[in-house]
Each structure stands twice: as C-alpha cells, then as structure tokens.
PDB file of C-alpha atoms in Angstrom:
ATOM      1  CA  MET A1460       0.013   0.012  -0.059  1.00 33.00           C
ATOM      2  CA  SER A1461       1.388   3.399  -0.923  1.00 40.00           C
ATOM      3  CA  THR A1462       1.193   6.323   1.448  1.00 42.00           C
ATOM      4  CA  SER A1463       1.265   9.953   0.389  1.00 46.00           C
ATOM      5  CA  THR A1464       4.858  10.132   1.538  1.00 47.00           C
ATOM      6  CA  ASP A1465       5.732   7.167  -0.732  1.00 50.00           C
ATOM      7  CA  ALA A1466       4.012   8.874  -3.658  1.00 46.00           C
ATOM      8  CA  ARG A1467       5.738  12.135  -2.949  1.00 41.00           C
ATOM      9  CA  ALA A1468       9.180  10.454  -2.726  1.00 47.00           C
ATOM     10  CA  ARG A1469       8.741   8.695  -6.062  1.00 71.00           C
ATOM     11  CA  THR A1470       7.220  11.677  -7.909  1.00 92.00           C
ATOM     12  CA  LYS A1471       9.388  13.031 -10.700  1.00 96.00           C
ATOM     13  CA  VAL A1472       8.666  16.287 -12.287  1.00 97.00           C
ATOM     14  CA  VAL A1473      10.216  17.635 -15.539  1.00 98.00           C
ATOM     15  CA  LEU A1474       9.899  21.447 -15.987  1.00 97.00           C
ATOM     16  CA  VAL A1475      10.418  22.989 -19.394  1.00 96.00           C
ATOM     17  CA  LYS A1476      10.201  26.340 -21.141  1.00 93.00           C
ATOM     18  CA  PRO A1477       8.471  26.095 -24.501  1.00 91.00           C
ATOM     19  CA  GLY A1478      10.318  27.254 -27.500  1.00 78.00           C
ATOM     20  CA  LEU A1479      12.485  30.329 -27.106  1.00 75.00           C
ATOM     21  CA  ASP A1480      10.762  31.636 -24.021  1.00 72.00           C
ATOM     22  CA  CYS A1481      13.686  32.862 -21.997  1.00 73.00           C
ATOM     23  CA  HIS A1482      11.923  34.035 -18.865  1.00 77.00           C
ATOM     24  CA  TYR A1483      13.185  31.272 -16.621  1.00 79.00           C
ATOM     25  CA  ARG A1484      13.321  32.773 -13.150  1.00 85.00           C
ATOM     26  CA  GLY A1485       9.845  31.641 -12.048  1.00 87.00           C
ATOM     27  CA  ALA A1486      10.539  28.083 -13.306  1.00 89.00           C
ATOM     28  CA  LEU A1487      13.667  27.934 -11.262  1.00 91.00           C
ATOM     29  CA  VAL A1488      11.885  29.156  -8.147  1.00 94.00           C
ATOM     30  CA  VAL A1489       9.283  26.463  -8.584  1.00 95.00           C
ATOM     31  CA  ALA A1490      11.850  23.835  -9.289  1.00 95.00           C
ATOM     32  CA  ARG A1491      13.764  24.769  -6.092  1.00 96.00           C
ATOM     33  CA  PHE A1492      10.546  24.748  -3.991  1.00 97.00           C
ATOM     34  CA  LEU A1493       9.390  21.460  -5.326  1.00 96.00           C
ATOM     35  CA  SER A1494      12.827  19.911  -4.724  1.00 95.00           C
ATOM     36  CA  ALA A1495      12.764  21.163  -1.037  1.00 95.00           C
ATOM     37  CA  GLN A1496       9.323  19.507  -0.698  1.00 94.00           C
ATOM     38  CA  GLY A1497      10.962  16.124  -1.523  1.00 93.00           C
ATOM     39  CA  LEU A1498       9.893  15.818  -5.137  1.00 95.00           C
ATOM     40  CA  GLU A1499      12.483  14.903  -7.723  1.00 96.00           C
ATOM     41  CA  VAL A1500      12.811  17.723 -10.232  1.00 97.00           C
ATOM     42  CA  VAL A1501      14.553  17.900 -13.647  1.00 97.00           C
ATOM     43  CA  TYR A1502      14.757  21.301 -15.163  1.00 96.00           C
ATOM     44  CA  ALA A1503      15.059  20.675 -18.946  1.00 96.00           C
ATOM     45  CA  GLY A1504      15.194  24.287 -19.969  1.00 94.00           C
ATOM     46  CA  ASN A1505      13.978  25.412 -23.359  1.00 93.00           C
ATOM     47  CA  GLN A1506      12.407  22.674 -25.403  1.00 95.00           C
ATOM     48  CA  THR A1507      10.366  22.128 -28.514  1.00 95.00           C
ATOM     49  CA  PRO A1508       7.224  20.043 -28.103  1.00 97.00           C
ATOM     50  CA  VAL A1509       9.239  17.015 -29.280  1.00 97.00           C
ATOM     51  CA  GLY A1510      12.087  17.808 -26.880  1.00 97.00           C
ATOM     52  CA  ALA A1511       9.691  18.287 -23.992  1.00 98.00           C
ATOM     53  CA  ALA A1512       7.907  14.864 -24.578  1.00 98.00           C
ATOM     54  CA  ALA A1513      11.346  13.181 -25.061  1.00 98.00           C
ATOM     55  CA  ALA A1514      12.541  14.652 -21.683  1.00 98.00           C
ATOM     56  CA  VAL A1515       9.511  13.253 -19.950  1.00 98.00           C
ATOM     57  CA  GLU A1516       9.983   9.954 -21.590  1.00 97.00           C
ATOM     58  CA  GLN A1517      13.761   9.740 -20.895  1.00 97.00           C
ATOM     59  CA  GLU A1518      13.349  10.865 -17.214  1.00 96.00           C
ATOM     60  CA  ASP A1519      10.289   8.572 -16.720  1.00 95.00           C
ATOM     61  CA  ALA A1520       8.488  11.554 -15.248  1.00 96.00           C
ATOM     62  CA  HIS A1521       5.112  11.543 -13.657  1.00 95.00           C
ATOM     63  CA  VAL A1522       4.445  15.306 -14.136  1.00 97.00           C
ATOM     64  CA  LEU A1523       5.363  17.808 -16.765  1.00 98.00           C
ATOM     65  CA  GLY A1524       5.417  21.388 -15.802  1.00 97.00           C
ATOM     66  CA  ILE A1525       5.389  23.931 -18.588  1.00 97.00           C
ATOM     67  CA  SER A1526       6.328  27.557 -17.743  1.00 95.00           C
ATOM     68  CA  SER A1527       5.157  29.933 -20.307  1.00 93.00           C
ATOM     69  CA  LEU A1528       5.572  33.705 -20.188  1.00 88.00           C
ATOM     70  CA  SER A1529       5.791  34.561 -23.838  1.00 85.00           C
ATOM     71  CA  GLY A1530       2.091  34.257 -24.792  1.00 87.00           C
ATOM     72  CA  ASN A1531       2.439  31.236 -27.101  1.00 90.00           C
ATOM     73  CA  HIS A1532       0.741  28.771 -24.685  1.00 93.00           C
ATOM     74  CA  LEU A1533      -2.294  28.196 -26.940  1.00 94.00           C
ATOM     75  CA  HIS A1534       0.064  26.830 -29.618  1.00 95.00           C
ATOM     76  CA  THR A1535       2.882  25.160 -27.645  1.00 96.00           C
ATOM     77  CA  VAL A1536       0.911  23.434 -24.902  1.00 97.00           C
ATOM     78  CA  PRO A1537      -1.454  21.562 -27.193  1.00 97.00           C
ATOM     79  CA  ALA A1538       1.576  20.595 -29.412  1.00 97.00           C
ATOM     80  CA  ILE A1539       3.397  19.172 -26.366  1.00 98.00           C
ATOM     81  CA  LEU A1540       0.130  17.297 -25.259  1.00 98.00           C
ATOM     82  CA  THR A1541       0.003  15.778 -28.789  1.00 98.00           C
ATOM     83  CA  GLU A1542       3.628  14.629 -28.538  1.00 98.00           C
ATOM     84  CA  LEU A1543       3.007  13.091 -25.111  1.00 98.00           C
ATOM     85  CA  ARG A1544      -0.030  11.155 -26.459  1.00 97.00           C
ATOM     86  CA  ASP A1545       1.915  10.059 -29.503  1.00 97.00           C
ATOM     87  CA  ARG A1546       4.503   8.529 -27.294  1.00 97.00           C
ATOM     88  CA  GLY A1547       1.853   6.736 -25.234  1.00 96.00           C
ATOM     89  CA  LEU A1548       2.516   9.010 -22.237  1.00 96.00           C
ATOM     90  CA  HIS A1549      -1.097   9.089 -21.226  1.00 93.00           C
ATOM     91  CA  ASP A1550      -0.568   8.996 -17.448  1.00 93.00           C
ATOM     92  CA  VAL A1551       1.638  12.058 -17.380  1.00 96.00           C
ATOM     93  CA  THR A1552       0.081  14.991 -15.409  1.00 96.00           C
ATOM     94  CA  VAL A1553       0.634  18.331 -17.145  1.00 98.00           C
ATOM     95  CA  VAL A1554       0.643  21.645 -15.368  1.00 98.00           C
ATOM     96  CA  VAL A1555       1.169  24.986 -16.802  1.00 97.00           C
ATOM     97  CA  GLY A1556       2.381  28.121 -15.047  1.00 96.00           C
ATOM     98  CA  GLY A1557       3.190  31.660 -16.013  1.00 94.00           C
ATOM     99  CA  ILE A1558       1.322  34.457 -17.608  1.00 92.00           C
ATOM    100  CA  VAL A1559      -1.813  32.888 -18.958  1.00 94.00           C
ATOM    101  CA  PRO A1560      -4.835  35.018 -19.353  1.00 95.00           C
ATOM    102  CA  HIS A1561      -7.946  33.647 -17.443  1.00 95.00           C
ATOM    103  CA  VAL A1562      -9.766  33.565 -20.893  1.00 97.00           C
ATOM    104  CA  ASP A1563      -7.203  31.107 -22.202  1.00 97.00           C
ATOM    105  CA  ARG A1564      -7.273  28.684 -19.220  1.00 97.00           C
ATOM    106  CA  PRO A1565     -10.493  26.747 -20.249  1.00 97.00           C
ATOM    107  CA  ALA A1566      -8.939  25.839 -23.602  1.00 97.00           C
ATOM    108  CA  LEU A1567      -5.769  24.479 -21.880  1.00 97.00           C
ATOM    109  CA  LEU A1568      -7.808  22.450 -19.424  1.00 97.00           C
ATOM    110  CA  ARG A1569     -10.000  21.057 -22.199  1.00 97.00           C
ATOM    111  CA  ALA A1570      -6.782  20.027 -24.097  1.00 97.00           C
ATOM    112  CA  GLY A1571      -5.712  17.959 -21.161  1.00 97.00           C
ATOM    113  CA  VAL A1572      -3.802  20.252 -18.764  1.00 97.00           C
ATOM    114  CA  SER A1573      -4.451  19.280 -15.096  1.00 97.00           C
ATOM    115  CA  ALA A1574      -4.052  22.892 -13.754  1.00 97.00           C
ATOM    116  CA  VAL A1575      -2.926  26.401 -14.643  1.00 98.00           C
ATOM    117  CA  PHE A1576      -1.017  28.479 -12.171  1.00 97.00           C
ATOM    118  CA  GLY A1577      -0.242  32.091 -12.427  1.00 94.00           C
ATOM    119  CA  PRO A1578       1.228  35.036 -10.467  1.00 91.00           C
ATOM    120  CA  GLY A1579      -0.133  35.090  -6.986  1.00 90.00           C
ATOM    121  CA  ASP A1580      -0.692  31.292  -6.717  1.00 95.00           C
ATOM    122  CA  SER A1581       1.204  29.931  -3.874  1.00 97.00           C
ATOM    123  CA  LEU A1582       4.120  27.481  -4.349  1.00 97.00           C
ATOM    124  CA  THR A1583       2.433  25.236  -1.787  1.00 97.00           C
ATOM    125  CA  ALA A1584      -0.725  25.064  -3.985  1.00 97.00           C
ATOM    126  CA  ILE A1585       1.469  23.886  -6.956  1.00 97.00           C
ATOM    127  CA  ALA A1586       3.158  21.257  -4.788  1.00 97.00           C
ATOM    128  CA  ASP A1587      -0.120  20.153  -3.381  1.00 96.00           C
ATOM    129  CA  HIS A1588      -1.625  19.763  -6.750  1.00 97.00           C
ATOM    130  CA  ILE A1589       1.336  17.713  -7.964  1.00 96.00           C
ATOM    131  CA  ARG A1590       1.335  15.423  -4.991  1.00 93.00           C
ATOM    132  CA  THR A1591      -2.517  14.816  -5.333  1.00 94.00           C
ATOM    133  CA  ALA A1592      -1.995  14.041  -9.085  1.00 91.00           C
ATOM    134  CA  ALA A1593       0.887  11.716  -8.330  1.00 87.00           C
ATOM    135  CA  ALA A1594      -1.107   9.896  -5.608  1.00 87.00           C
ATOM    136  CA  ALA A1595      -3.877   9.270  -8.149  1.00 87.00           C
ATOM    137  CA  LEU A1596      -1.574   7.576 -10.613  1.00 80.00           C
ATOM    138  CA  PRO A1597      -1.776   3.872 -10.942  1.00 73.00           C
ATOM    139  CA  ASP A1598       0.935   2.238  -8.737  1.00 60.00           C
ATOM    140  CA  ALA A1599       2.885   1.012 -11.760  1.00 46.00           C
ATOM    141  CA  ALA A1600       3.008   4.549 -13.306  1.00 52.00           C
ATOM    142  CA  ARG A1601       3.865   6.161 -10.021  1.00 44.00           C
ATOM    143  CA  GLN A1602       6.741   3.715  -9.296  1.00 45.00           C
ATOM    144  CA  GLY A1603       8.232   4.147 -12.775  1.00 42.00           C
TER     145      GLY A1603
END
C-alpha cells in the first residue's frame, strides 16, 4: 500500500520552457521549492514540443510542468500534449504556469492540462496539486 509520503518520494517532475521563451526565473523558483518539498525535479530548460515529450519519456517523469511567459501557450501546450499522447505517455500529469490570461485557461484544461497556475498562486498550491495528481496515478506509473 502506498502512502502519500511514498507517492511524494517517487514523484518525478520535468519542468520546461516552451520554444524560445527565455523568462526562466519563475520556473527555477518552482523547481527549487518542489525539490525542497521532496519531489525529484529535472529542469530541462527550453524545449520544442518534441524535446519536452522526449525529456518526460527519458526521465520517466510523472508530471510535466510547462512555464510559459511569452504568450504562445495556446500553440505550444497543445503541441506538447500531442507529442506526449503520440509517445503513449497518457498517465503524465501536465501543469502550466506563467502568464496565462484567464480567458485562455479553459482551452488548456479542455486540451488535457491538469491545472494552470499564475502570479499570486502559492508554491504550496502547486506542490499540493502535484502530490495529489501523483497519488492518483496507478501504482505502476507512479513507481516508474
């Protein structure tokens, strides 16, 4: 039987910046916080949709965090989701953070994003969401 501590300890998160988005400070703050909370975090930096999906696959990650501050989220996030599905990575939880207008959030959620976080959302809320999502994964997926 897995406990929430077991799920947290095994949870691996890959964080990426889509395309040429060079505003990385927020992603690094989130990465450091999640790591301090006991999650395993891999910051993969700037990635194309193919590169983001490949990083998730290579790292056997449970969660993909996409940090988008350049306004291209309605293009890049669905492309990343398609790449994940094409690779059979259906159990990966995808979260988006950054500057995402509230009007754009429903489209991302409909596309398959688990949550969208923005300025003012607490780091604890992000970590809690990731832990909850990881705990809901089938044991085989969570244990990698």
